[in-house]
Amino acid sequence: MKLVREFRADAVIYFATKRCDNLFWEYQFVKDALEKENIPIKKIEGDISGDIPQREIRSFIELLDFIEA
């Protein structure tokens, strides 16, 4: 939360490497903390090759634009 506040983030993308149980366990705590602050969060899963599903990111950004309008 410190970084979210420091950078005044409007939203958070939580990237979790596939099959990394620690990150999936941690996600719920991060999500709960962000929801208390009314900050949207999107969990995206990827692999270590760095192949990030850009379509999911674009749709999240479009959703944020819709919410602000």
C-alpha angles and dihedrals in degrees: 000000000000092000092043090055095040093054093035091232117198091199141357132228110205109204116199125184111234113261094015102131094186093061093047091050091049095047096078092055092049092046093050092050093049093047090055087059093044092243115147117233131195122194115212124184123209142154131253092264088079093243100154118187098242093186090064091050092049092050091050091052091048090051090052091050089051093050092050094049 
